Short mmCIF file of C-alpha atoms and ligand atoms in Angstrom, two decimals:
data_model
loop_
_atom_site.label_atom_id
_atom_site.label_comp_id
_atom_site.label_asym_id
_atom_site.label_seq_id
_atom_site.Cartn_x
_atom_site.Cartn_y
_atom_site.Cartn_z
CA MET A 20 96.66 178.77 131.93
CA ASN A 21 93.27 179.37 130.35
CA ILE A 22 92.56 176.66 127.79
CA GLN A 23 89.73 177.39 125.36
CA LYS A 24 90.87 176.17 121.95
CA VAL A 25 92.04 172.59 121.51
CA GLY A 26 93.79 171.26 118.41
CA ILE A 27 93.51 167.54 117.78
CA VAL A 28 95.87 165.90 115.28
CA GLY A 29 94.57 162.63 113.79
CA ALA A 30 90.87 162.10 113.13
CA GLY A 31 90.75 158.32 113.58
CA GLN A 32 88.62 156.58 116.17
CA MET A 33 90.42 158.24 119.10
CA GLY A 34 90.74 161.69 117.53
CA ASN A 35 87.02 161.87 116.78
CA GLY A 36 86.13 160.64 120.28
CA ILE A 37 88.40 163.27 121.86
CA ALA A 38 86.91 166.01 119.64
CA HIS A 39 83.40 164.83 120.64
CA VAL A 40 83.98 165.07 124.41
CA MET A 41 85.96 168.31 124.18
CA ALA A 42 83.21 170.00 122.16
CA LEU A 43 80.51 168.77 124.54
CA ALA A 44 82.48 170.31 127.41
CA GLY A 45 82.43 173.68 125.57
CA TYR A 46 85.95 173.82 124.15
CA ASP A 47 86.54 175.15 120.63
CA VAL A 48 87.94 172.21 118.69
CA LEU A 49 90.06 172.18 115.56
CA LEU A 50 90.46 168.66 114.23
CA THR A 51 93.13 167.89 111.65
CA ASP A 52 94.21 164.86 109.64
CA VAL A 53 96.31 164.18 106.55
CA SER A 54 93.28 162.57 104.97
CA ALA A 55 90.20 164.55 103.88
CA ASP A 56 88.24 161.28 103.96
CA ALA A 57 89.18 160.70 107.60
CA LEU A 58 87.94 164.20 108.50
CA GLU A 59 84.67 163.69 106.67
CA LYS A 60 84.15 160.29 108.26
CA ALA A 61 84.99 161.70 111.72
CA MET A 62 82.22 164.32 111.42
CA ILE A 63 79.73 161.61 110.46
CA VAL A 64 80.81 159.33 113.34
CA MET A 65 80.67 162.18 115.90
CA SER A 66 77.25 163.23 114.71
CA GLY A 67 76.02 159.61 114.99
CA ASN A 68 77.50 159.16 118.48
CA LEU A 69 76.02 162.48 119.67
CA GLU A 70 72.66 161.48 118.20
CA ARG A 71 72.84 158.18 120.10
CA GLN A 72 73.47 160.13 123.31
CA VAL A 73 70.40 162.27 122.56
CA SER A 74 68.25 159.20 121.94
CA ARG A 75 69.40 157.71 125.26
CA GLY A 76 68.58 160.94 127.10
CA LYS A 77 72.23 161.64 128.03
CA ILE A 78 72.34 165.02 126.25
CA THR A 79 69.78 167.36 124.69
CA GLU A 80 69.29 168.09 120.99
CA ASP A 81 70.69 171.61 121.66
CA GLU A 82 73.85 170.19 123.27
CA HIS A 83 74.28 167.95 120.22
CA LYS A 84 73.94 170.91 117.84
CA ASN A 85 76.18 173.18 119.94
CA ALA A 86 78.88 170.50 120.19
CA LEU A 87 79.00 170.00 116.43
CA ALA A 88 79.16 173.77 115.92
CA GLN A 89 82.26 173.92 118.19
CA ILE A 90 84.20 171.61 115.85
CA THR A 91 86.01 172.71 112.70
CA THR A 92 88.31 170.61 110.55
CA THR A 93 91.42 171.34 108.53
CA GLN A 94 94.09 169.41 106.65
CA LYS A 95 96.70 172.09 107.43
CA LEU A 96 98.74 171.79 110.61
CA SER A 97 99.59 175.50 110.29
CA ASP A 98 95.93 176.32 111.11
CA LEU A 99 96.50 175.07 114.68
CA GLY A 100 98.64 178.12 115.54
CA ASP A 101 96.16 179.75 117.94
CA CYS A 102 95.31 176.59 119.92
CA ASP A 103 96.02 176.60 123.67
CA LEU A 104 96.32 172.82 123.90
CA ILE A 105 97.33 170.28 121.27
CA ILE A 106 96.38 166.61 121.60
CA GLU A 107 98.24 164.52 119.04
CA SER A 108 96.29 161.36 118.26
CA ALA A 109 97.73 160.09 114.99
CA THR A 110 98.90 156.56 114.18
CA GLU A 111 100.93 154.82 116.94
CA ARG A 112 104.31 155.21 115.25
CA GLU A 113 107.07 157.31 116.80
CA THR A 114 108.39 158.68 113.49
CA VAL A 115 104.87 159.83 112.53
CA LYS A 116 104.41 161.60 115.84
CA GLN A 117 107.86 163.22 115.74
CA ALA A 118 107.24 164.52 112.22
CA ILE A 119 103.91 166.01 113.31
CA PHE A 120 105.48 167.87 116.25
CA GLU A 121 108.34 169.09 114.06
CA ASP A 122 105.90 170.50 111.46
CA LEU A 123 103.62 171.96 114.10
CA LEU A 124 106.15 173.74 116.35
CA PRO A 125 106.93 176.78 114.16
CA HIS A 126 103.22 177.71 114.14
CA LEU A 127 102.48 177.44 117.88
CA LYS A 128 102.27 180.14 120.54
CA PRO A 129 105.10 179.74 123.09
CA GLU A 130 102.64 178.97 125.89
CA THR A 131 100.71 176.24 124.04
CA ILE A 132 100.71 172.89 125.84
CA LEU A 133 101.64 169.92 123.67
CA THR A 134 100.32 166.46 124.48
CA SER A 135 100.15 163.03 122.91
CA ASN A 136 97.43 160.40 123.22
CA THR A 137 100.06 157.74 122.59
CA SER A 138 99.27 154.32 124.06
CA SER A 139 102.85 153.41 124.81
CA ILE A 140 105.61 155.63 123.42
CA SER A 141 108.05 157.46 125.73
CA ILE A 142 106.72 160.92 126.56
CA THR A 143 110.21 162.02 127.59
CA ARG A 144 111.63 161.03 124.21
CA LEU A 145 108.80 162.72 122.24
CA ALA A 146 109.15 165.84 124.42
CA SER A 147 112.92 166.02 124.00
CA ARG A 148 112.50 166.55 120.25
CA THR A 149 110.37 169.68 120.83
CA ASP A 150 111.21 173.22 121.93
CA ARG A 151 109.11 172.85 125.11
CA PRO A 152 109.71 169.60 127.03
CA GLU A 153 108.43 171.29 130.21
CA LYS A 154 105.08 171.93 128.48
CA PHE A 155 104.76 168.40 127.08
CA MET A 156 102.62 165.58 128.57
CA GLY A 157 100.99 162.26 127.84
CA PHE A 158 97.18 162.72 127.67
CA HIS A 159 95.92 159.17 127.24
CA PHE A 160 92.20 158.61 126.66
CA MET A 161 90.51 155.18 126.61
CA ASN A 162 88.34 153.80 123.82
CA PRO A 163 85.42 154.53 123.34
CA VAL A 164 86.24 158.03 124.55
CA PRO A 165 82.67 159.25 125.17
CA ILE A 166 82.06 156.30 127.52
CA MET A 167 85.30 155.50 129.31
CA GLN A 168 85.89 157.32 132.57
CA LEU A 169 89.68 157.25 132.73
CA VAL A 170 92.36 159.52 131.31
CA GLU A 171 95.98 158.63 132.10
CA LEU A 172 98.18 161.71 132.57
CA ILE A 173 101.86 161.01 132.04
CA ARG A 174 104.59 163.47 132.95
CA GLY A 175 107.84 163.35 130.98
CA ILE A 176 111.02 163.87 132.96
CA ALA A 177 110.86 167.65 132.33
CA THR A 178 107.09 168.30 132.57
CA ASP A 179 106.35 171.18 134.93
CA GLU A 180 103.57 171.41 137.52
CA PRO A 181 101.53 174.19 135.79
CA THR A 182 101.33 171.97 132.66
CA TYR A 183 100.23 168.93 134.67
CA ASN A 184 97.66 170.99 136.59
CA ALA A 185 96.26 172.57 133.41
CA CYS A 186 95.75 169.10 131.86
CA LYS A 187 94.18 167.79 135.06
CA GLU A 188 91.71 170.69 135.00
CA VAL A 189 90.76 169.78 131.43
CA VAL A 190 90.10 166.17 132.52
CA GLU A 191 87.90 167.45 135.35
CA ARG A 192 85.93 169.71 132.97
CA LEU A 193 85.30 166.60 130.83
CA ASN A 194 83.86 164.92 133.94
CA LYS A 195 86.44 162.20 133.64
CA THR A 196 88.94 160.85 136.18
CA ALA A 197 92.68 161.38 135.82
CA ALA A 198 95.18 158.70 136.84
CA SER A 199 98.78 159.76 137.06
CA ALA A 200 101.21 157.30 135.47
CA GLU A 201 105.00 157.35 135.32
CA ASP A 202 106.65 157.49 131.94
CA PHE A 203 107.60 153.85 131.31
CA PRO A 204 106.59 151.79 128.25
CA ALA A 205 102.78 151.62 127.84
CA PHE A 206 102.18 153.37 131.21
CA ILE A 207 99.58 151.60 133.44
CA VAL A 208 96.52 150.43 131.49
CA ASN A 209 98.33 149.03 128.46
CA ARG A 210 101.20 147.58 130.54
CA ILE A 211 98.56 145.30 132.05
CA LEU A 212 95.92 145.02 129.30
CA MET A 213 98.11 144.46 126.24
CA PRO A 214 100.04 141.41 127.54
CA MET A 215 96.63 139.87 128.30
CA ILE A 216 95.47 140.50 124.73
CA ASN A 217 98.80 139.18 123.38
CA GLU A 218 98.40 136.06 125.55
CA ALA A 219 94.90 135.56 124.13
CA VAL A 220 96.45 135.61 120.63
CA TYR A 221 99.05 133.02 121.78
CA THR A 222 96.19 130.93 123.15
CA LEU A 223 94.64 131.02 119.67
CA TYR A 224 98.01 130.48 117.92
CA GLU A 225 98.76 127.38 120.02
CA GLY A 226 95.28 125.96 119.38
CA VAL A 227 94.21 126.01 123.02
CA GLY A 228 90.94 127.62 121.96
CA SER A 229 89.12 129.11 118.98
CA VAL A 230 88.35 132.84 118.65
CA LYS A 231 84.84 132.17 119.97
CA SER A 232 85.85 129.94 122.88
CA ILE A 233 88.59 132.37 124.00
CA ASP A 234 86.25 135.37 123.92
CA ASP A 235 83.34 133.47 125.50
CA SER A 236 85.66 132.21 128.25
CA MET A 237 86.82 135.67 129.25
CA LYS A 238 83.35 137.24 128.95
CA LEU A 239 81.51 134.53 130.87
CA GLY A 240 84.38 133.31 133.03
CA ALA A 241 85.99 136.59 134.02
CA ASN A 242 83.09 139.01 133.42
CA HIS A 243 84.97 141.13 130.88
CA PRO A 244 82.58 143.27 128.79
CA MET A 245 84.34 142.16 125.59
CA GLY A 246 86.48 139.10 124.90
CA PRO A 247 90.21 139.89 124.44
CA LEU A 248 90.16 139.19 120.69
CA GLU A 249 87.00 141.25 120.16
CA LEU A 250 88.69 144.02 122.18
CA ALA A 251 91.87 143.73 120.10
CA ASP A 252 89.77 144.19 116.93
CA PHE A 253 88.08 147.18 118.58
CA ILE A 254 91.40 148.83 119.50
CA GLY A 255 93.04 148.00 116.13
CA LEU A 256 95.53 145.15 115.67
CA ASP A 257 98.18 147.55 114.30
CA THR A 258 97.94 149.56 117.51
CA CYS A 259 98.09 146.39 119.67
CA LEU A 260 101.21 145.20 117.81
CA ALA A 261 102.84 148.64 118.06
CA ILE A 262 102.25 148.68 121.83
CA MET A 263 103.68 145.15 122.25
CA ASN A 264 106.77 146.20 120.29
CA VAL A 265 107.27 149.21 122.55
CA LEU A 266 106.95 146.96 125.64
CA HIS A 267 109.32 144.36 124.15
CA ASP A 268 111.94 146.91 123.06
CA GLY A 269 111.60 149.14 126.11
CA LEU A 270 111.61 146.49 128.84
CA ALA A 271 113.80 143.92 127.04
CA ASP A 272 111.88 141.00 128.51
CA THR A 273 110.77 138.04 126.34
CA LYS A 274 107.44 137.95 128.18
CA TYR A 275 106.40 140.90 125.97
CA ARG A 276 107.25 139.11 122.67
CA PRO A 277 104.42 139.93 120.22
CA CYS A 278 102.64 136.76 119.08
CA PRO A 279 103.61 135.89 115.47
CA LEU A 280 99.92 135.43 114.70
CA LEU A 281 99.25 139.04 115.68
CA THR A 282 102.04 140.11 113.33
CA LYS A 283 100.53 137.99 110.56
CA TYR A 284 97.10 139.62 110.87
CA VAL A 285 98.70 143.08 110.73
CA GLU A 286 100.80 142.09 107.72
CA ALA A 287 97.62 140.95 105.99
CA GLY A 288 96.06 144.36 106.62
CA TRP A 289 93.44 142.68 108.81
CA LEU A 290 93.52 145.37 111.46
CA GLY A 291 90.16 144.70 113.11
CA ARG A 292 86.98 146.74 112.93
CA LYS A 293 88.58 149.67 111.12
CA THR A 294 89.40 147.48 108.09
CA GLN A 295 86.33 145.27 108.60
CA ARG A 296 88.46 142.19 109.21
CA GLY A 297 90.59 140.99 112.09
CA PHE A 298 89.93 138.12 114.48
CA TYR A 299 86.35 138.59 113.27
CA ASP A 300 85.03 139.39 109.80
CA TYR A 301 82.65 142.38 110.08
CA ARG A 302 81.55 142.53 106.46
CA GLY A 303 78.27 140.70 107.03
CA ASP A 304 75.33 141.31 109.38
CA VAL A 305 77.05 139.67 112.35
CA PRO A 306 80.78 139.35 113.11
CA VAL A 307 82.10 135.92 112.05
CA PRO A 308 85.31 134.52 113.68
CA THR A 309 88.19 134.18 111.19
CA ARG A 310 89.63 131.19 113.12
C1 CAA B 430 94.58 150.83 123.58
C2 CAA B 430 94.67 151.93 124.54
O1 CAA B 430 95.61 152.73 124.43
C3 CAA B 430 93.79 152.10 125.71
C4 CAA B 430 92.39 151.60 125.58
O2 CAA B 430 91.50 152.31 125.20
S1 CAA B 430 92.15 150.00 125.95
C5 CAA B 430 90.44 149.74 125.63
C6 CAA B 430 89.60 150.15 126.80
N1 CAA B 430 88.21 149.90 126.48
C7 CAA B 430 87.60 148.77 126.84
O3 CAA B 430 88.19 147.92 127.50
C8 CAA B 430 86.20 148.65 126.37
C9 CAA B 430 85.59 147.35 126.79
N2 CAA B 430 84.19 147.29 126.31
C10 CAA B 430 83.19 147.93 126.95
O4 CAA B 430 83.38 148.57 127.99
C11 CAA B 430 81.82 147.79 126.34
O5 CAA B 430 81.79 146.64 125.55
C12 CAA B 430 81.39 149.04 125.49
C13 CAA B 430 81.22 150.24 126.42
C14 CAA B 430 82.37 149.40 124.39
C15 CAA B 430 80.07 148.73 124.80
O6 CAA B 430 79.16 148.34 125.78
P1 CAA B 430 77.89 147.40 125.46
O7 CAA B 430 77.14 147.28 126.72
O8 CAA B 430 78.34 146.19 124.75
O9 CAA B 430 77.14 148.17 124.36
P2 CAA B 430 76.01 149.25 124.45
O10 CAA B 430 75.01 148.99 125.54
O11 CAA B 430 75.52 149.33 123.06
O12 CAA B 430 76.86 150.54 124.80
C16 CAA B 430 77.12 150.99 126.12
C17 CAA B 430 77.39 152.45 126.01
O13 CAA B 430 78.53 152.67 125.16
C18 CAA B 430 78.20 153.53 124.07
N3 CAA B 430 79.04 153.11 122.96
C19 CAA B 430 79.19 151.85 122.51
N4 CAA B 430 80.10 151.83 121.52
C20 CAA B 430 80.52 153.10 121.34
C21 CAA B 430 81.45 153.72 120.46
N5 CAA B 430 82.16 153.02 119.58
N6 CAA B 430 81.61 155.07 120.54
C22 CAA B 430 80.92 155.79 121.44
N7 CAA B 430 80.04 155.25 122.31
C23 CAA B 430 79.84 153.93 122.26
C24 CAA B 430 76.72 153.36 123.89
O14 CAA B 430 76.13 154.48 123.30
C25 CAA B 430 76.25 153.19 125.33
O15 CAA B 430 76.13 154.47 125.93
P3 CAA B 430 75.20 154.74 127.23
O16 CAA B 430 75.57 153.75 128.29
O17 CAA B 430 75.54 156.16 127.58
O18 CAA B 430 73.80 154.58 126.76
N1 NDP B 431 92.61 152.49 119.39
C1 NDP B 431 92.57 152.62 120.69
O1 NDP B 431 91.83 151.90 121.37
C2 NDP B 431 93.41 153.64 121.37
C3 NDP B 431 94.41 154.30 120.67
N2 NDP B 431 95.16 155.26 121.31
C4 NDP B 431 96.21 155.96 120.60
O2 NDP B 431 95.59 157.00 119.85
C5 NDP B 431 96.34 157.25 118.65
C6 NDP B 431 95.41 157.11 117.44
O3 NDP B 431 94.86 155.80 117.45
P1 NDP B 431 93.52 155.47 116.64
O4 NDP B 431 92.63 156.65 116.60
O5 NDP B 431 93.03 154.18 117.17
O6 NDP B 431 94.14 155.20 115.20
P2 NDP B 431 93.43 155.29 113.76
O7 NDP B 431 94.21 154.42 112.88
O8 NDP B 431 91.95 155.08 113.91
O9 NDP B 431 93.62 156.82 113.38
C7 NDP B 431 94.85 157.43 113.18
C8 NDP B 431 94.62 158.61 112.27
O10 NDP B 431 95.82 159.39 112.22
C9 NDP B 431 95.98 159.76 110.87
N3 NDP B 431 97.35 160.16 110.59
C10 NDP B 431 98.42 159.40 110.23
N4 NDP B 431 99.49 160.18 110.03
C11 NDP B 431 99.09 161.46 110.26
C12 NDP B 431 99.75 162.72 110.20
N5 NDP B 431 101.03 162.82 109.85
N6 NDP B 431 99.03 163.84 110.50
C13 NDP B 431 97.74 163.75 110.84
N7 NDP B 431 97.06 162.58 110.89
C14 NDP B 431 97.73 161.45 110.62
C15 NDP B 431 95.56 158.53 110.09
O11 NDP B 431 95.34 158.83 108.73
P3 NDP B 431 95.55 157.64 107.64
O12 NDP B 431 94.55 156.58 107.99
O13 NDP B 431 95.30 158.34 106.35
O14 NDP B 431 96.98 157.16 107.82
C16 NDP B 431 94.27 158.19 110.84
O15 NDP B 431 93.17 158.93 110.35
C17 NDP B 431 97.50 156.24 118.63
O16 NDP B 431 98.62 156.86 119.22
C18 NDP B 431 96.97 155.14 119.56
O17 NDP B 431 97.98 154.38 120.17
C19 NDP B 431 94.95 155.61 122.62
C20 NDP B 431 93.95 155.00 123.33
C21 NDP B 431 93.12 153.94 122.77
#
């Protein structure tokens, strides 16, 4: 299938990163969100990230301009009717995603491929609520999208080969690497990464270390580019908690029990960088640990 126009639903940190790399690769991009503010902010963030790539000599000024010109925004899902590929990247909540697909389906061409950037939710279950489970896939980017090399491709039980191959070709055109993952809770990366982050929060909760000592230990002692708590803030604590809940519910093993301290931060609305407060407070010049 020839994919030229890509519709992206959700203009948060992942949606804008996906729009950025798709536009740079020459796809026509239509980015949608329920919030006009989110769309406006996404255009500013993409422009800033493209500018940074220009200043580091990764792309030219023309590529920057052309990429931005490939992206249009809309608040109406019905505008996505002529897209060849949809990548849903809204909030990590199954009911939100199901409602989006339900609203979107009547407007789509029969051949349009539907995908979700979900971090953890069953692709088979999401697909089964649509009219095209064979054309439905998990298309899971990593954060920050313009930098990270990997895209996990997850087949649902009914996904057909042409759909998988079409998505793999898109990943190749983005100059990224596809990893195929089976459809089980949180797939590969988050099945491994999220319990580590959750364990870091338990380490904080039990007073084994402070935010700074935990992050320093993993950066200097295990050579991770970010400490686990800094990374949790970067991903979004709501997303981390949602993924742990999917692991806990889906695998029914107490080893995936979300740390009560993670729940408390989310209940406070301290979701990390996106709300300017999480395990660190980002409101000043430098991030300050909150514990
Ligand atoms: C939750 C899920 O479902 C799945 C996930 O995504 S899990 C999260 C996976 N991501 C990670 O684990 C990220 C871990 N962190 C890192 O790799 C690094 O800290 C980092 C790449 C984010 C930043 O690296 P750094 O060395 O501290 O910063 P810096 O030198 O300023 O940036 C490195 C590059 O990243 C770019 N960058 C940094 N932050 C960025 C952002 N938010 N958006 C876009 N680009 C960004 C910079 O422009 C720079 O690009 P070049 O190398 O092309 O010049
Ligand atoms: N954060 C990460 O590191 C990664 C996240 N993911 C996955 O990507 C998806 C998005 O995550 P992320 O970008 O971090 O989240 P964000 O919270 O940054 O963005 C989500 C966006 O979706 C919008 N949204 C909510 N409901 C709807 C709707 N019905 N229609 C359209 N837009 C909607 C939100 O608007 P509003 O704010 O107004 O509610 C918000 O702008 C999630 O499934 C997540 O698990 C995948 C890889 C990495």
